[in-house]
Amino acid sequence: MRETRTVPVAPKIERKASAALGRNVLNSLQSFPRGMECIDPLGLGIIDNRSLRLITDKLESSPSKADRESVDSNLRDTAAADLEAGAHALKSDLQGRTLQRKQLVKENFDCFVSCKTTIDDIESKLKRIEDDPEGSGTSHLFNIIQGVSLQANRAFEPLFERQAQAEKIRSVQGMLQRFRTLFNLPSTIRGSISKGEYDLAVREYRKAKSIALPSHVGILKRVLEEVEKVMHEFKGMLYKSMEDPQIDLTEVENIVRLLLELEPESDPVWHYLNTQNQRIRGLLEKCYIDHEARMETLQNEKRERALSDAKWRKIQFQANEVSNDGFPNTLGDVDVLVESHPMDVIGEEFDALRGKYIRRLTAVLIHHIPAFWKVALSVFSGKFAKSSQVSADVNVNANAKSDEKVTDGKYSSHSIDEVAGMIRNTISTYEVKIQNTFHNFEDSNILCSYMSDAIKEIFKASQTFEAKESAPPVAVAALRMLYSEITKIYILRLCSWMRSCTEDISKTETWIPVSILERNRSPYTISSLPLAFRSILASTMDHINLMIQSLRSEASKSEDIYLLLKETQESIRLAFLNCFLDFAGHLEGIANQVSQTRAGREDSLIQNGYSHETPEESTDVFPGSVVNSYQKLLMVLSNIGYCKDELSYAMYNKYKHIWKSRGRTEDDTDIRDLVMSFSGLEEKVLEHYTTSKASVIRNAIVNYLLDSGINWGGLPAVKGVRDAAVELLHTLVAVHAEVFAGAKPLLDKTLGVLVEALIDTFLSIFSEQENKDLKSLDANGFCQLMLELEYFETILNPYFTPDARESLKSLQGVLLEKAIESVSEFVENTGHARKSTRVGEDALGDERQGAVSPDDLIALAQQYSSDLLQTELERTRVNAACFMESTPLDTVPESAKAAYASFKGPLDSPTRGYRSQQSIGSPVYNQNRRR
């Protein structure tokens, strides 16, 4: 039996409430469950829910005015054919709908009739109520309905609320069931990340991103925000993991692939490249910091060592001060002095740390730059992280779009040139550190391996970068240029060191002659100074040669390095030549110092009343060293001659390939100028020696002519060469022995100069004393002097220069003129007539008649020479032997040769033809002689 509800009807309802009443009735009827019937609220019959719904649908199906206006506006722009087709379609649709309505009415005719009757009754009653607005039924009905409404609200409000809550719960439950995967996504992704299943986490994230969510559901947005937060942390972790210095390249590729799938805000590959570049620069800075720490530690150790040594010296001094009470304590503040003065960072220990620092810097480049560049090449060639970019999405089009998006992200804003620029900046940092450190190397350790090893390290880095795909071309060129510049700096420092060492060794001349083996059988009796100079030169140039060879190989690869090589070669050539010139200057300074010392000593001896030579001794000389100043000058001459004739040629020819280029014509000029410089210096030093020896010879000649107690105007008959003449010759014998032992190649030149000085000194003294001690010269004195001059000429014949022979002729003419004058004065002075007791009395028998012929004097002198010269040469053969030892026999006069060889043979004196060569009436006296 169906449930029914009875709704009382008020007798009177106002017109304004009629519409609201109808709506409430319809709403109340619709709220009943499906299949339940209700009683007409106006008591007109029973209306089921189905009839009410049909009525409502029918009322709501009628078009509105706005819809009709919209249709009209659309029809204005429609073509006629389209309108006809639309009209035909509307007709067909209308017919179909008409048939459907007819069928609907046919099937539900009873319902329609019942509804129609009920509605008509309601309408008629409402009209009657409206026609009678003051009827009592309206107010009563209103009050009744108000009460019913209040009761209904009290009864059904909790039910309605619970029903609404239930609906909400059911909708939420359905939504939770529908988006269950999405709600679990944050925890699922966290779990996958914690397990290391990064691909699964990315796949879940991309699946969540693909879900189309309703925009009005806020909780879903919060879930997605949580997912985004988790993935943001995940991306940060991936970025952070790429900063690990021990990370494997395969792992980097996987991380980059994951980040590219997550569509990051920045390019992960570029982030990785930047990170690696910063890490390399950081390693370089760490090397610098460690180096500074080591240098400071070593400096502190040296300071502590110095303090310890100073304290020990202080203790020793205080112990000695007990016995020396009056001696001041100068070491009292030694600790303060050591602390106040900073320690210099010099020495092999510091250079060793600098070399280690350069090795570490280079190792960073060699180990990291090639790997970094290979990664960059694989990135920009498309090989990096591409083979593994397999998307979890099964949609091929989505994969293609993703790959396209990844490619755009990788290559749109960066290029391989930017990576090359990063590496070039890193190389610049390396260059600055290398150059600063290289300049700090100490020059005293330049021949040690520290600097050369540093250059080898740079060259090794350059060779490593030249390998395929190891570094960008700009980095390779930068390292080549750095290697060339550092090599040039090293070469220039070697040149500077070579010149400074030349100056240093020149200050420590030991004056010890080296053995003939040490000087490679050189005829020059040199000291160790030229050998030390040669050693410095050879060791330096050998180092330079190695550096130039490597520079030549690099110069073929770059025009800039080629120009740098040319500049370096020219600097080496100039340094090499200047080093020789510096050494020559030092030798000249040594010679000047010896000459000044000799002159000062001679002045001191003269002032003290000593005119004879004394042996020079010194308390601080080395055993076996030369002490005599003349021997020192000869040793300087030997050093100069050795450099001029042997060392300069040998060293220049050995190392000229370092700077020599094809077509170069300056080589002969260089060595010629070098030899000329040494020749000029040799002339200067030889002049010092010969000038000093000429002074000695002059003293000997003065003793020979003036201080021997002989009256040349009344000399006994000639009996041979006097001892005074032999003593005079001994002066030249000593010079011969001295020069032969000290500078043998200069023997002929030196003795030639001194022989000229000998004859010129004779002339000079005769000119000075012709009115004093030599104002008279008789025939015996003339013959004595002529015999002894011929004796000198015979023995010293190999060293008689043309100028010396001219001087000798002049001297003989002066003697002849003086003898003729003296003999004539004697004959005219009758008070001096007496019986002759001399040899040659018969030849001069006509003296009493006042006629003395020059030919007679010359004949007499020649007669004495023929009778006595050979005998005197044999008697004094030891003096002749020393001069013939060093002279070829074909240049020696026969008389001297015979005296030395067999003491027999004809005499062929160079003065035999004097009579024919000398004008009797006007003897020649040439006073303008050199030296």
PDB file of C-alpha atoms in Angstrom, residues 49-59 104 108 111-112:
ATOM      1  CA  ASN A  49       6.954  11.913  -9.254  1.00  0.00           C
ATOM      2  CA  ARG A  50       7.350  10.758 -12.810  1.00  0.00           C
ATOM      3  CA  SER A  51       4.495  13.047 -13.976  1.00  0.00           C
ATOM      4  CA  LEU A  52       6.042  15.968 -12.152  1.00  0.00           C
ATOM      5  CA  ARG A  53       9.433  15.397 -13.741  1.00  0.00           C
ATOM      6  CA  LEU A  54       7.910  15.235 -17.198  1.00  0.00           C
ATOM      7  CA  ILE A  55       6.107  18.491 -16.571  1.00  0.00           C
ATOM      8  CA  THR A  56       9.274  20.139 -15.360  1.00  0.00           C
ATOM      9  CA  ASP A  57      11.309  18.934 -18.327  1.00  0.00           C
ATOM     10  CA  LYS A  58       8.630  20.174 -20.663  1.00  0.00           C
ATOM     11  CA  LEU A  59       8.641  23.591 -19.088  1.00  0.00           C
ATOM     12  CA  LEU A 104       4.958   9.734 -25.226  1.00  0.00           C
ATOM     13  CA  ASN A 108       1.348   8.330 -20.599  1.00  0.00           C
ATOM     14  CA  CYS A 111      -0.792  10.728 -16.363  1.00  0.00           C
ATOM     15  CA  PHE A 112      -1.145  13.712 -18.615  1.00  0.00           C
TER      16      PHE A 112
END
